[in-house]
mmCIF file of C-alpha atoms in Angstrom:
data_model
loop_
_atom_site.group_PDB
_atom_site.id
_atom_site.type_symbol
_atom_site.label_atom_id
_atom_site.label_comp_id
_atom_site.label_asym_id
_atom_site.label_seq_id
_atom_site.Cartn_x
_atom_site.Cartn_y
_atom_site.Cartn_z
ATOM 1 C CA MET C 196 0.000 0.000 0.000
ATOM 2 C CA SER C 197 1.378 3.419 -1.012
ATOM 3 C CA ILE C 198 0.086 6.587 0.672
ATOM 4 C CA GLN C 199 0.907 10.145 -0.395
ATOM 5 C CA LEU C 200 1.665 12.067 2.813
ATOM 6 C CA ASN C 201 2.361 15.210 0.799
ATOM 7 C CA GLU C 202 3.389 16.063 -2.743
ATOM 8 C CA GLY C 203 6.680 14.205 -3.334
ATOM 9 C CA VAL C 204 6.468 12.331 -0.002
ATOM 10 C CA HIS C 205 5.213 8.728 -0.059
ATOM 11 C CA LEU C 206 4.703 6.116 2.634
ATOM 12 C CA HIS C 207 4.860 2.479 1.507
ATOM 13 C CA VAL C 208 3.457 -0.037 4.013
ATOM 14 C CA LEU C 209 4.467 -3.639 3.306
ATOM 15 C CA PRO C 210 2.633 -5.907 5.781
ATOM 16 C CA THR C 211 4.055 -9.414 6.193
ATOM 17 C CA LYS C 212 4.153 -11.990 8.978
ATOM 18 C CA LYS C 213 7.464 -13.394 7.703
ATOM 19 C CA TYR C 214 9.759 -11.514 10.105
ATOM 20 C CA LYS C 215 9.872 -11.098 13.887
ATOM 21 C CA THR C 216 11.319 -7.642 13.338
ATOM 22 C CA ILE C 217 10.049 -4.465 11.680
ATOM 23 C CA ARG C 218 12.261 -2.556 9.244
ATOM 24 C CA ILE C 219 11.661 1.161 8.609
ATOM 25 C CA MET C 220 13.662 2.818 5.845
ATOM 26 C CA LEU C 221 13.589 6.430 4.642
ATOM 27 C CA LYS C 222 15.018 7.267 1.221
ATOM 28 C CA PHE C 223 15.829 10.871 0.306
ATOM 29 C CA ARG C 224 16.310 11.089 -3.456
ATOM 30 C CA ALA C 225 17.922 13.916 -5.456
ATOM 31 C CA PRO C 226 19.504 14.230 -8.912
ATOM 32 C CA LEU C 227 23.124 13.019 -8.885
ATOM 33 C CA ASN C 228 25.334 16.097 -8.798
ATOM 34 C CA LYS C 229 29.068 16.270 -8.047
ATOM 35 C CA LYS C 230 28.490 19.504 -6.082
ATOM 36 C CA THR C 231 26.202 17.816 -3.532
ATOM 37 C CA VAL C 232 27.401 14.174 -3.373
ATOM 38 C CA THR C 233 30.033 14.824 -0.652
ATOM 39 C CA LYS C 234 27.603 16.973 1.353
ATOM 40 C CA ARG C 235 25.117 14.106 1.376
ATOM 41 C CA ALA C 236 27.802 11.628 2.488
ATOM 42 C CA MET C 237 28.766 13.985 5.308
ATOM 43 C CA LEU C 238 25.096 14.365 6.296
ATOM 44 C CA ALA C 239 24.743 10.582 6.526
ATOM 45 C CA ASN C 240 27.708 10.491 8.935
ATOM 46 C CA LEU C 241 26.428 13.359 11.093
ATOM 47 C CA LEU C 242 22.809 12.240 11.356
ATOM 48 C CA GLU C 243 23.872 8.754 12.449
ATOM 49 C CA THR C 244 25.936 10.174 15.329
ATOM 50 C CA ASN C 245 23.673 12.347 17.482
ATOM 51 C CA SER C 246 20.768 14.827 17.620
ATOM 52 C CA LYS C 247 19.429 17.641 19.816
ATOM 53 C CA LYS C 248 17.803 15.168 22.235
ATOM 54 C CA TYR C 249 20.729 12.718 22.063
ATOM 55 C CA PRO C 250 23.738 15.098 21.883
ATOM 56 C CA THR C 251 26.385 12.365 22.148
ATOM 57 C CA GLN C 252 26.940 9.044 20.445
ATOM 58 C CA THR C 253 26.572 7.367 23.843
ATOM 59 C CA ALA C 254 23.155 8.980 24.424
ATOM 60 C CA LEU C 255 21.970 7.924 20.959
ATOM 61 C CA ARG C 256 23.181 4.338 21.402
ATOM 62 C CA SER C 257 21.565 4.231 24.835
ATOM 63 C CA ALA C 258 18.204 5.270 23.322
ATOM 64 C CA LEU C 259 18.483 2.402 20.805
ATOM 65 C CA SER C 260 19.438 -0.002 23.569
ATOM 66 C CA ASN C 261 16.297 0.990 25.503
ATOM 67 C CA MET C 262 14.247 0.016 22.438
ATOM 68 C CA TYR C 263 15.303 -3.607 22.954
ATOM 69 C CA GLY C 264 18.507 -3.161 20.979
ATOM 70 C CA ALA C 265 17.065 -1.545 17.851
ATOM 71 C CA SER C 266 19.730 -0.925 15.181
ATOM 72 C CA PHE C 267 19.949 2.383 13.301
ATOM 73 C CA GLY C 268 22.121 3.325 10.353
ATOM 74 C CA THR C 269 22.482 5.795 7.479
ATOM 75 C CA GLY C 270 24.220 5.647 4.122
ATOM 76 C CA VAL C 271 24.472 7.042 0.615
ATOM 77 C CA SER C 272 24.265 5.282 -2.734
ATOM 78 C CA LYS C 273 23.606 6.076 -6.354
ATOM 79 C CA LYS C 274 21.477 4.513 -9.016
ATOM 80 C CA GLY C 275 21.931 5.999 -12.476
ATOM 81 C CA ASN C 276 21.078 9.707 -12.363
ATOM 82 C CA THR C 277 19.927 9.551 -8.738
ATOM 83 C CA HIS C 278 21.763 10.035 -5.432
ATOM 84 C CA ILE C 279 20.086 8.482 -2.404
ATOM 85 C CA LEU C 280 20.519 9.272 1.292
ATOM 86 C CA SER C 281 19.068 6.402 3.359
ATOM 87 C CA MET C 282 18.113 6.010 7.014
ATOM 88 C CA SER C 283 17.115 2.654 8.417
ATOM 89 C CA ILE C 284 15.968 1.325 11.773
ATOM 90 C CA ASN C 285 15.401 -2.328 12.571
ATOM 91 C CA LEU C 286 13.399 -3.170 15.688
ATOM 92 C CA VAL C 287 11.870 -6.145 17.414
ATOM 93 C CA ASN C 288 8.129 -6.521 16.862
ATOM 94 C CA GLU C 289 6.501 -5.737 20.221
ATOM 95 C CA LYS C 290 4.041 -8.583 19.623
ATOM 96 C CA TYR C 291 6.893 -10.870 20.682
ATOM 97 C CA LEU C 292 7.593 -8.957 23.922
ATOM 98 C CA SER C 293 5.927 -9.821 27.225
ATOM 99 C CA LYS C 294 5.794 -6.183 28.400
ATOM 100 C CA GLY C 295 3.332 -3.738 26.894
ATOM 101 C CA ASP C 296 6.006 -1.428 25.436
ATOM 102 C CA ASN C 297 5.230 0.442 22.222
ATOM 103 C CA VAL C 298 8.627 -0.022 20.557
ATOM 104 C CA LEU C 299 7.226 0.812 17.114
ATOM 105 C CA GLN C 300 5.984 4.255 18.159
ATOM 106 C CA GLU C 301 9.226 4.899 20.077
ATOM 107 C CA SER C 302 11.240 4.042 16.950
ATOM 108 C CA ILE C 303 9.132 6.346 14.768
ATOM 109 C CA ASP C 304 9.561 9.152 17.340
ATOM 110 C CA PHE C 305 13.304 8.449 17.338
ATOM 111 C CA LEU C 306 13.466 8.839 13.533
ATOM 112 C CA LYS C 307 11.425 12.033 13.716
ATOM 113 C CA GLU C 308 13.883 13.412 16.267
ATOM 114 C CA ILE C 309 16.940 12.497 14.150
ATOM 115 C CA ILE C 310 15.475 14.052 10.981
ATOM 116 C CA PHE C 311 13.804 17.214 12.270
ATOM 117 C CA GLN C 312 15.853 17.988 15.407
ATOM 118 C CA PRO C 313 19.519 17.513 14.487
ATOM 119 C CA ASN C 314 22.320 18.678 16.791
ATOM 120 C CA VAL C 315 22.329 22.298 15.578
ATOM 121 C CA THR C 316 23.155 25.610 17.285
ATOM 122 C CA ASP C 317 22.916 29.068 15.696
ATOM 123 C CA GLY C 318 22.243 27.714 12.205
ATOM 124 C CA GLN C 319 25.111 25.253 12.067
ATOM 125 C CA PHE C 320 25.808 21.642 13.017
ATOM 126 C CA ASN C 321 27.487 21.136 16.390
ATOM 127 C CA ASP C 322 31.117 22.111 15.816
ATOM 128 C CA LYS C 323 32.748 19.281 17.791
ATOM 129 C CA THR C 324 30.625 16.616 16.056
ATOM 130 C CA PHE C 325 31.169 18.208 12.647
ATOM 131 C CA LYS C 326 34.980 18.291 13.005
ATOM 132 C CA ARG C 327 35.121 14.710 14.249
ATOM 133 C CA GLU C 328 32.910 13.340 11.453
ATOM 134 C CA LYS C 329 34.821 15.344 8.849
ATOM 135 C CA ALA C 330 38.066 13.759 10.093
ATOM 136 C CA ASN C 331 36.405 10.312 10.008
ATOM 137 C CA LEU C 332 35.335 10.872 6.397
ATOM 138 C CA VAL C 333 38.885 11.919 5.431
ATOM 139 C CA ASP C 334 40.161 8.669 6.989
ATOM 140 C CA TYR C 335 37.537 6.763 5.003
ATOM 141 C CA TYR C 336 38.625 8.405 1.717
ATOM 142 C CA ASP C 337 42.252 7.494 2.524
ATOM 143 C CA SER C 338 41.206 3.889 3.165
ATOM 144 C CA LEU C 339 39.657 3.753 -0.329
ATOM 145 C CA PHE C 340 43.062 4.595 -1.780
ATOM 146 C CA ASP C 341 44.672 1.843 0.325
ATOM 147 C CA ASP C 342 42.122 -0.761 -0.832
ATOM 148 C CA LYS C 343 43.504 -1.324 -4.323
ATOM 149 C CA GLN C 344 40.501 -3.297 -5.574
ATOM 150 C CA THR C 345 38.203 -0.365 -4.707
ATOM 151 C CA TYR C 346 40.741 2.134 -6.012
ATOM 152 C CA ALA C 347 40.919 0.374 -9.403
ATOM 153 C CA SER C 348 37.127 0.167 -9.557
ATOM 154 C CA LEU C 349 36.728 3.927 -8.944
ATOM 155 C CA ALA C 350 39.547 4.736 -11.403
ATOM 156 C CA LEU C 351 37.776 2.702 -14.110
ATOM 157 C CA GLN C 352 34.525 4.573 -13.381
ATOM 158 C CA GLU C 353 36.330 7.902 -13.843
ATOM 159 C CA LEU C 354 37.772 6.725 -17.153
ATOM 160 C CA PHE C 355 34.584 5.082 -18.427
ATOM 161 C CA PHE C 356 32.083 7.907 -17.922
ATOM 162 C CA GLU C 357 32.250 11.198 -19.781
ATOM 163 C CA ASN C 358 29.833 12.862 -17.343
ATOM 164 C CA VAL C 359 31.555 14.334 -14.245
ATOM 165 C CA ASP C 360 28.585 13.476 -11.984
ATOM 166 C CA GLN C 361 28.871 9.808 -13.014
ATOM 167 C CA GLN C 362 32.640 9.841 -12.499
ATOM 168 C CA THR C 363 32.176 10.928 -8.863
ATOM 169 C CA PRO C 364 32.052 8.144 -6.227
ATOM 170 C CA SER C 365 28.704 7.879 -4.391
ATOM 171 C CA VAL C 366 30.554 8.751 -1.147
ATOM 172 C CA GLY C 367 32.033 11.962 -2.583
ATOM 173 C CA SER C 368 35.651 13.138 -2.506
ATOM 174 C CA LYS C 369 38.280 14.570 -0.176
ATOM 175 C CA GLU C 370 38.691 17.701 -2.331
ATOM 176 C CA ASP C 371 34.979 18.582 -2.142
ATOM 177 C CA LEU C 372 34.883 17.840 1.599
ATOM 178 C CA GLU C 373 37.458 20.572 2.313
ATOM 179 C CA GLU C 374 35.029 23.268 1.153
ATOM 180 C CA ILE C 375 32.144 22.183 3.432
ATOM 181 C CA SER C 376 31.540 24.021 6.714
ATOM 182 C CA ALA C 377 29.156 23.227 9.587
ATOM 183 C CA ALA C 378 26.977 26.194 8.498
ATOM 184 C CA SER C 379 26.974 25.455 4.747
ATOM 185 C CA LEU C 380 26.109 21.814 5.431
ATOM 186 C CA TYR C 381 23.153 22.734 7.638
ATOM 187 C CA GLU C 382 21.937 25.127 4.948
ATOM 188 C CA TYR C 383 22.123 22.286 2.426
ATOM 189 C CA TYR C 384 20.294 19.953 4.822
ATOM 190 C CA GLN C 385 17.320 22.351 4.742
ATOM 191 C CA ASP C 386 17.369 21.971 0.981
ATOM 192 C CA VAL C 387 17.307 18.146 1.334
ATOM 193 C CA LEU C 388 14.353 18.287 3.752
ATOM 194 C CA ASN C 389 12.389 20.630 1.500
ATOM 195 C CA HIS C 390 13.188 19.402 -1.994
ATOM 196 C CA ASP C 391 14.280 15.732 -2.016
ATOM 197 C CA LYS C 392 11.737 13.122 -3.096
ATOM 198 C CA VAL C 393 11.030 11.121 0.075
ATOM 199 C CA ASP C 394 9.979 7.471 0.220
ATOM 200 C CA ILE C 395 9.286 5.803 3.580
ATOM 201 C CA TYR C 396 9.095 1.997 3.728
ATOM 202 C CA VAL C 397 7.720 -0.019 6.630
ATOM 203 C CA LEU C 398 8.092 -3.791 6.304
ATOM 204 C CA GLY C 399 6.809 -6.247 8.907
ATOM 205 C CA ASP C 400 3.745 -7.446 10.799
ATOM 206 C CA VAL C 401 2.137 -4.007 11.177
ATOM 207 C CA ASP C 402 -1.259 -2.337 11.073
ATOM 208 C CA GLU C 403 -1.478 -0.054 8.009
ATOM 209 C CA ASN C 404 -3.740 2.553 9.633
ATOM 210 C CA GLU C 405 -1.513 2.778 12.710
ATOM 211 C CA ILE C 406 1.561 3.342 10.524
ATOM 212 C CA ARG C 407 -0.232 5.950 8.425
ATOM 213 C CA SER C 408 -1.323 8.012 11.439
ATOM 214 C CA ALA C 409 2.166 7.762 13.015
ATOM 215 C CA PHE C 410 3.936 9.084 9.909
ATOM 216 C CA LYS C 411 1.404 11.866 9.348
ATOM 217 C CA GLN C 412 3.224 13.566 12.265
ATOM 218 C CA PHE C 413 6.293 13.933 10.025
ATOM 219 C CA GLU C 414 5.995 17.495 8.767
ATOM 220 C CA PHE C 415 7.535 17.219 5.320
ATOM 221 C CA ALA C 416 6.540 20.180 3.138
ATOM 222 C CA PRO C 417 5.143 19.485 -0.338
ATOM 223 C CA ARG C 418 7.840 19.433 -3.013
ATOM 224 C CA LYS C 419 7.842 19.505 -6.788
ATOM 225 C CA VAL C 420 9.447 16.346 -8.096
ATOM 226 C CA LEU C 421 11.027 16.361 -11.547
ATOM 227 C CA LYS C 422 9.875 13.556 -13.829
ATOM 228 C CA SER C 423 13.409 12.828 -15.045
ATOM 229 C CA SER C 424 14.585 9.259 -15.663
ATOM 230 C CA SER C 425 16.755 7.516 -13.068
ATOM 231 C CA PHE C 426 18.677 5.804 -15.881
ATOM 232 C CA TYR C 427 21.956 7.076 -17.275
ATOM 233 C CA ASN C 428 23.022 5.899 -20.727
ATOM 234 C CA GLU C 429 26.735 6.146 -21.533
ATOM 235 C CA PRO C 430 27.270 6.093 -25.312
ATOM 236 C CA ALA C 431 29.469 3.299 -26.713
ATOM 237 C CA ALA C 432 32.969 4.382 -27.725
ATOM 238 C CA ASN C 433 34.551 4.212 -31.182
ATOM 239 C CA GLU C 434 37.902 3.532 -29.534
ATOM 240 C CA VAL C 435 38.697 1.796 -26.265
ATOM 241 C CA GLU C 436 40.336 4.056 -23.696
ATOM 242 C CA ASN C 437 43.172 2.335 -21.825
ATOM 243 C CA LYS C 438 44.985 3.700 -18.795
ATOM 244 C CA THR C 439 47.905 2.249 -16.818
ATOM 245 C CA GLU C 440 48.999 3.439 -13.390
ATOM 246 C CA GLN C 441 51.936 2.301 -11.284
ATOM 247 C CA GLN C 442 51.916 2.032 -7.503
ATOM 248 C CA GLU C 443 53.672 0.022 -4.798
ATOM 249 C CA ILE C 444 51.517 -3.098 -4.946
ATOM 250 C CA THR C 445 52.060 -6.858 -4.947
ATOM 251 C CA GLN C 446 48.989 -7.907 -6.954
ATOM 252 C CA ALA C 447 48.087 -6.019 -10.144
ATOM 253 C CA LYS C 448 44.468 -5.072 -10.909
ATOM 254 C CA PHE C 449 43.070 -5.112 -14.429
ATOM 255 C CA ASN C 450 39.496 -3.839 -14.749
ATOM 256 C CA LEU C 451 37.390 -3.517 -17.904
ATOM 257 C CA GLY C 452 34.233 -1.455 -18.478
ATOM 258 C CA TYR C 453 31.652 -2.291 -21.176
ATOM 259 C CA THR C 454 28.519 -0.521 -22.361
ATOM 260 C CA THR C 455 25.459 -2.809 -22.596
ATOM 261 C CA ALA C 456 22.531 -0.448 -23.339
ATOM 262 C CA ILE C 457 20.431 -2.794 -21.142
ATOM 263 C CA PHE C 458 18.585 -1.297 -18.183
ATOM 264 C CA TYR C 459 16.699 -2.445 -15.103
ATOM 265 C CA HIS C 460 13.549 -4.272 -16.190
ATOM 266 C CA ASP C 461 14.152 -3.793 -19.902
ATOM 267 C CA PRO C 462 12.795 -6.706 -21.957
ATOM 268 C CA LEU C 463 16.373 -8.083 -21.971
ATOM 269 C CA TYR C 464 17.061 -7.405 -18.260
ATOM 270 C CA TYR C 465 16.515 -11.014 -17.130
ATOM 271 C CA ALA C 466 18.563 -12.381 -20.027
ATOM 272 C CA ALA C 467 21.345 -9.968 -18.967
ATOM 273 C CA GLN C 468 21.302 -11.493 -15.467
ATOM 274 C CA VAL C 469 21.693 -14.982 -16.941
ATOM 275 C CA PHE C 470 24.407 -13.756 -19.352
ATOM 276 C CA ASN C 471 26.345 -12.173 -16.468
ATOM 277 C CA GLY C 472 26.088 -15.381 -14.424
ATOM 278 C CA LEU C 473 27.453 -17.407 -17.336
ATOM 279 C CA PHE C 474 30.161 -14.897 -18.265
ATOM 280 C CA GLY C 475 31.647 -13.963 -14.878
ATOM 281 C CA GLY C 476 29.056 -13.863 -12.112
ATOM 282 C CA PHE C 477 29.313 -17.371 -10.651
ATOM 283 C CA PRO C 478 32.014 -20.012 -9.937
ATOM 284 C CA HIS C 479 30.992 -22.011 -13.044
ATOM 285 C CA SER C 480 31.296 -18.918 -15.300
ATOM 286 C CA LYS C 481 33.671 -18.600 -18.248
ATOM 287 C CA LEU C 482 35.883 -15.998 -16.554
ATOM 288 C CA PHE C 483 36.235 -18.054 -13.388
ATOM 289 C CA MET C 484 36.814 -21.367 -15.158
ATOM 290 C CA ASN C 485 39.065 -20.188 -17.982
ATOM 291 C CA VAL C 486 40.914 -17.115 -16.728
ATOM 292 C CA ARG C 487 41.348 -18.170 -13.092
ATOM 293 C CA GLU C 488 41.195 -21.978 -12.997
ATOM 294 C CA LYS C 489 42.345 -23.402 -16.328
ATOM 295 C CA GLU C 490 44.992 -20.833 -17.321
ATOM 296 C CA SER C 491 45.861 -19.676 -13.762
ATOM 297 C CA LEU C 492 46.122 -16.127 -15.064
ATOM 298 C CA ALA C 493 44.180 -14.433 -12.252
ATOM 299 C CA TYR C 494 43.797 -14.572 -8.470
ATOM 300 C CA TYR C 495 40.178 -13.555 -9.062
ATOM 301 C CA ALA C 496 38.102 -12.716 -12.135
ATOM 302 C CA SER C 497 34.430 -11.766 -12.113
ATOM 303 C CA SER C 498 31.848 -9.617 -13.879
ATOM 304 C CA SER C 499 28.939 -7.516 -12.594
ATOM 305 C CA MET C 500 26.111 -5.505 -14.169
ATOM 306 C CA ASP C 501 25.032 -1.950 -13.331
ATOM 307 C CA THR C 502 21.592 -1.830 -14.951
ATOM 308 C CA PHE C 503 20.852 1.760 -13.947
ATOM 309 C CA ARG C 504 23.811 2.888 -16.078
ATOM 310 C CA GLY C 505 23.883 0.232 -18.810
ATOM 311 C CA MET C 506 27.357 -0.898 -17.770
ATOM 312 C CA MET C 507 29.166 -4.173 -17.172
ATOM 313 C CA THR C 508 32.427 -4.329 -15.237
ATOM 314 C CA VAL C 509 35.033 -7.097 -15.196
ATOM 315 C CA GLN C 510 37.395 -7.076 -12.209
ATOM 316 C CA THR C 511 40.573 -9.143 -12.046
ATOM 317 C CA GLY C 512 43.558 -9.488 -9.731
ATOM 318 C CA ILE C 513 46.562 -10.678 -11.759
ATOM 319 C CA ASP C 514 50.308 -10.992 -12.128
ATOM 320 C CA GLY C 515 51.150 -7.682 -13.845
ATOM 321 C CA GLN C 516 53.453 -9.441 -16.348
ATOM 322 C CA LYS C 517 50.484 -11.355 -17.785
ATOM 323 C CA VAL C 518 48.137 -8.466 -18.571
ATOM 324 C CA ASP C 519 48.206 -9.003 -22.358
ATOM 325 C CA GLN C 520 47.286 -12.684 -21.981
ATOM 326 C CA VAL C 521 44.473 -11.769 -19.566
ATOM 327 C CA ARG C 522 43.149 -9.111 -21.947
ATOM 328 C CA GLU C 523 43.137 -11.657 -24.785
ATOM 329 C CA ILE C 524 41.481 -14.466 -22.886
ATOM 330 C CA ILE C 525 38.715 -12.176 -21.519
ATOM 331 C CA ALA C 526 37.978 -10.964 -25.068
ATOM 332 C CA LEU C 527 37.870 -14.619 -26.178
ATOM 333 C CA GLN C 528 35.316 -15.512 -23.459
ATOM 334 C CA LEU C 529 33.039 -12.708 -24.674
ATOM 335 C CA LYS C 530 33.370 -13.936 -28.279
ATOM 336 C CA GLU C 531 32.419 -17.440 -27.090
ATOM 337 C CA MET C 532 29.287 -16.007 -25.466
ATOM 338 C CA GLN C 533 28.449 -14.041 -28.633
ATOM 339 C CA ALA C 534 28.803 -17.221 -30.694
ATOM 340 C CA GLY C 535 26.567 -19.198 -28.330
ATOM 341 C CA ASN C 536 29.332 -21.513 -27.135
ATOM 342 C CA PHE C 537 27.767 -22.404 -23.795
ATOM 343 C CA THR C 538 25.662 -25.405 -22.831
ATOM 344 C CA ASP C 539 21.997 -25.762 -21.864
ATOM 345 C CA GLU C 540 23.266 -27.322 -18.637
ATOM 346 C CA ALA C 541 25.243 -24.152 -17.838
ATOM 347 C CA ILE C 542 22.118 -22.043 -18.542
ATOM 348 C CA SER C 543 20.028 -24.199 -16.161
ATOM 349 C CA GLN C 544 22.709 -24.038 -13.479
ATOM 350 C CA THR C 545 22.872 -20.239 -13.775
ATOM 351 C CA LYS C 546 19.094 -19.869 -13.558
ATOM 352 C CA GLU C 547 19.050 -22.045 -10.416
ATOM 353 C CA MET C 548 21.751 -19.901 -8.804
ATOM 354 C CA LEU C 549 19.912 -16.673 -9.675
ATOM 355 C CA LYS C 550 16.723 -18.084 -8.170
ATOM 356 C CA ASN C 551 18.590 -19.162 -5.020
ATOM 357 C CA GLN C 552 20.013 -15.640 -4.648
ATOM 358 C CA LEU C 553 16.510 -14.276 -4.979
ATOM 359 C CA PHE C 554 15.022 -16.636 -2.403
ATOM 360 C CA GLN C 555 17.875 -15.917 0.029
ATOM 361 C CA SER C 556 17.351 -12.166 -0.353
ATOM 362 C CA GLU C 557 13.755 -12.667 0.797
ATOM 363 C CA ASP C 558 15.131 -13.496 4.268
ATOM 364 C CA ASN C 559 16.687 -10.036 4.492
ATOM 365 C CA ALA C 560 14.120 -7.268 5.071
ATOM 366 C CA GLY C 561 16.574 -4.583 3.915
ATOM 367 C CA ALA C 562 17.206 -6.398 0.618
ATOM 368 C CA VAL C 563 13.446 -6.728 0.024
ATOM 369 C CA ILE C 564 12.967 -2.960 0.481
ATOM 370 C CA GLU C 565 15.941 -2.205 -1.816
ATOM 371 C CA ARG C 566 14.438 -4.345 -4.570
ATOM 372 C CA ILE C 567 11.039 -2.659 -4.251
ATOM 373 C CA TYR C 568 12.709 0.777 -4.223
ATOM 374 C CA ALA C 569 14.658 -0.058 -7.406
ATOM 375 C CA LEU C 570 11.332 -0.873 -9.091
ATOM 376 C CA GLU C 571 9.985 2.478 -7.855
ATOM 377 C CA LEU C 572 13.005 4.267 -9.392
ATOM 378 C CA ALA C 573 12.442 2.418 -12.651
ATOM 379 C CA LYS C 574 8.741 3.398 -12.496
ATOM 380 C CA GLU C 575 7.780 -0.299 -12.579
ATOM 381 C CA THR C 576 5.033 -2.070 -10.672
ATOM 382 C CA ILE C 577 6.051 -4.325 -7.777
ATOM 383 C CA LEU C 578 6.769 -7.884 -8.929
ATOM 384 C CA SER C 579 6.217 -10.920 -6.748
ATOM 385 C CA ILE C 580 9.061 -13.409 -6.344
ATOM 386 C CA ASP C 581 7.059 -15.913 -8.409
ATOM 387 C CA GLU C 582 6.765 -13.426 -11.302
ATOM 388 C CA TRP C 583 10.497 -12.679 -11.048
ATOM 389 C CA VAL C 584 11.353 -16.400 -11.163
ATOM 390 C CA ALA C 585 9.023 -16.925 -14.144
ATOM 391 C CA ARG C 586 10.861 -14.196 -16.085
ATOM 392 C CA ILE C 587 14.234 -15.818 -15.345
ATOM 393 C CA GLU C 588 12.846 -19.186 -16.486
ATOM 394 C CA LYS C 589 11.652 -17.698 -19.801
ATOM 395 C CA VAL C 590 15.171 -16.598 -20.845
ATOM 396 C CA THR C 591 16.319 -18.483 -23.964
ATOM 397 C CA LYS C 592 19.762 -19.151 -25.391
ATOM 398 C CA GLU C 593 18.954 -16.698 -28.221
ATOM 399 C CA ASP C 594 18.181 -13.969 -25.632
ATOM 400 C CA ILE C 595 21.555 -14.541 -23.957
ATOM 401 C CA ILE C 596 23.386 -14.334 -27.324
ATOM 402 C CA GLU C 597 21.513 -11.085 -28.085
ATOM 403 C CA VAL C 598 22.732 -9.619 -24.778
ATOM 404 C CA ALA C 599 26.319 -10.780 -25.430
ATOM 405 C CA ASN C 600 26.320 -8.967 -28.771
ATOM 406 C CA LYS C 601 25.250 -5.693 -27.129
ATOM 407 C CA VAL C 602 28.265 -5.760 -24.800
ATOM 408 C CA LYS C 603 30.970 -3.375 -26.093
ATOM 409 C CA LEU C 604 34.323 -2.660 -24.424
ATOM 410 C CA LYS C 605 34.766 1.042 -23.670
ATOM 411 C CA ALA C 606 37.612 1.394 -21.146
ATOM 412 C CA THR C 607 40.294 -0.560 -19.272
ATOM 413 C CA PHE C 608 42.278 0.410 -16.181
ATOM 414 C CA PHE C 609 45.487 -1.395 -15.284
ATOM 415 C CA LEU C 610 47.078 -0.836 -11.865
ATOM 416 C CA THR C 611 50.489 -2.453 -11.688
ATOM 417 C CA ALA C 612 53.678 -2.478 -9.629
ATOM 418 C CA GLU C 613 56.322 0.170 -10.186
ATOM 419 C CA ALA C 614 59.105 -0.934 -12.491
ATOM 420 C CA LYS C 615 62.154 -2.094 -10.570
#
C-alpha cells in the first residue's frame, strides 16, 4: 500500500508476517550532482551520530538499547542519475515482547527526532561533532586509496564515464569535503528536507492505519518532483580508452568497463542477469573457469552488471606481467558467449543460482525494500518473487546471445607495480 503524505512524499506499508522484526527505511532522493554528493555523504555520517535530544553518540546508542537493541544506520548510494541518502531502523516486533512497550511508536519518534531535530546551534551543526565526522570521512577516503581493488574500480569509473557526476564516487571526494563548513552543510540539509523526493518503507507485521497516522506527524513540506529518468546511458565508444597506473603493490588489478545499453527491467534485463552469471558472475562462469582456474592467469576474475547505467564491469587481480594474456582471454570468453558456445546445462545451473540468490534475499528485510525501491526508481510495478522467477525461467539461449552482442568494451584500467 502506497500513501501520499504530501506532494513528493510517499509512505509504503508492506505488511508481512514473515519476520519477527520491523524494518523502517527512509530514502531521500535527489539528482546526482558532483556539487552535492560529498555533502550528502557527510550528512549521513552526522545524522547517524547524534541529535538535539541525544547530543552524544553514547546517548543515541543508549536510546536504541532501551528500544530492545534496535539498530539504526544511514548511508548514501547512487542509481543511475539519482543520489540516495538512506536512514534505516530495525526493531523487534513488540508482539513478541511480554511487556506492553510500544517499541514501534518509540522508533518512529526516534526517527522524527533524528530528521527534524539535528544537533544544531545558531544555524550550524554542532562544531565538535562536525569536526570529528569530517576527520572520520577523510580517513575513510584514505582507506579507499589503500584498498587497491576499490581504487581500481573507482579509477575505471572515472575513465569510463564522460559525465563528471557519473565519475564521482557515491561517497564523494576529499577535495569537495574541504570546502564544506558546519553552516553550509546545515543550509544544504534544509534543501534536502524541503526538496528531495522522500519514500518511507515499513516492512513487517504491522497495522497499516496505525503506521499511516504515526507518519502523518512527520511534517515534510510538499515538493515539486522532476519527472526525469533515473537511468543514465553512456554512449558506446569508437575507440577503447586504456589507462595504466603504477603504484607500490604486490597484486596487479586489471578492470574492464563495457557498455550494454540494457537497463533495469528492460525486456532483456533477465537475459542480462543470466548472461552475467554465465560470463563472470558465478564459480561455473567462463571468466572463473578459464581465466582463473584453467589458465591460472588471475587470483580472481568476475563480472557484474550496473543496470541503472547500462554498464558491465570485469574485475581481475593478476600478475602484472600477464596483462596481455588476460586481456586476450577475456575478449575470447566474450566472443564465445556471442557465438553461443555455452551449454543448456550451464544455462540451467545459472538460472538455479539466480533463483537461489533471490530466495535468500527474501530473508533479508533490507534487501526486500531495496528491490522494491529499485522498481519504484524504474517506475515499474512491484513484482512478486514468483513473477520474477518466471521471467528468469523464460530466458532463452537466443536472448543470452543477443545480450552478449550488445556488450561493447569502452575502457580498461590497469594498476600495476612500479618498475624495478
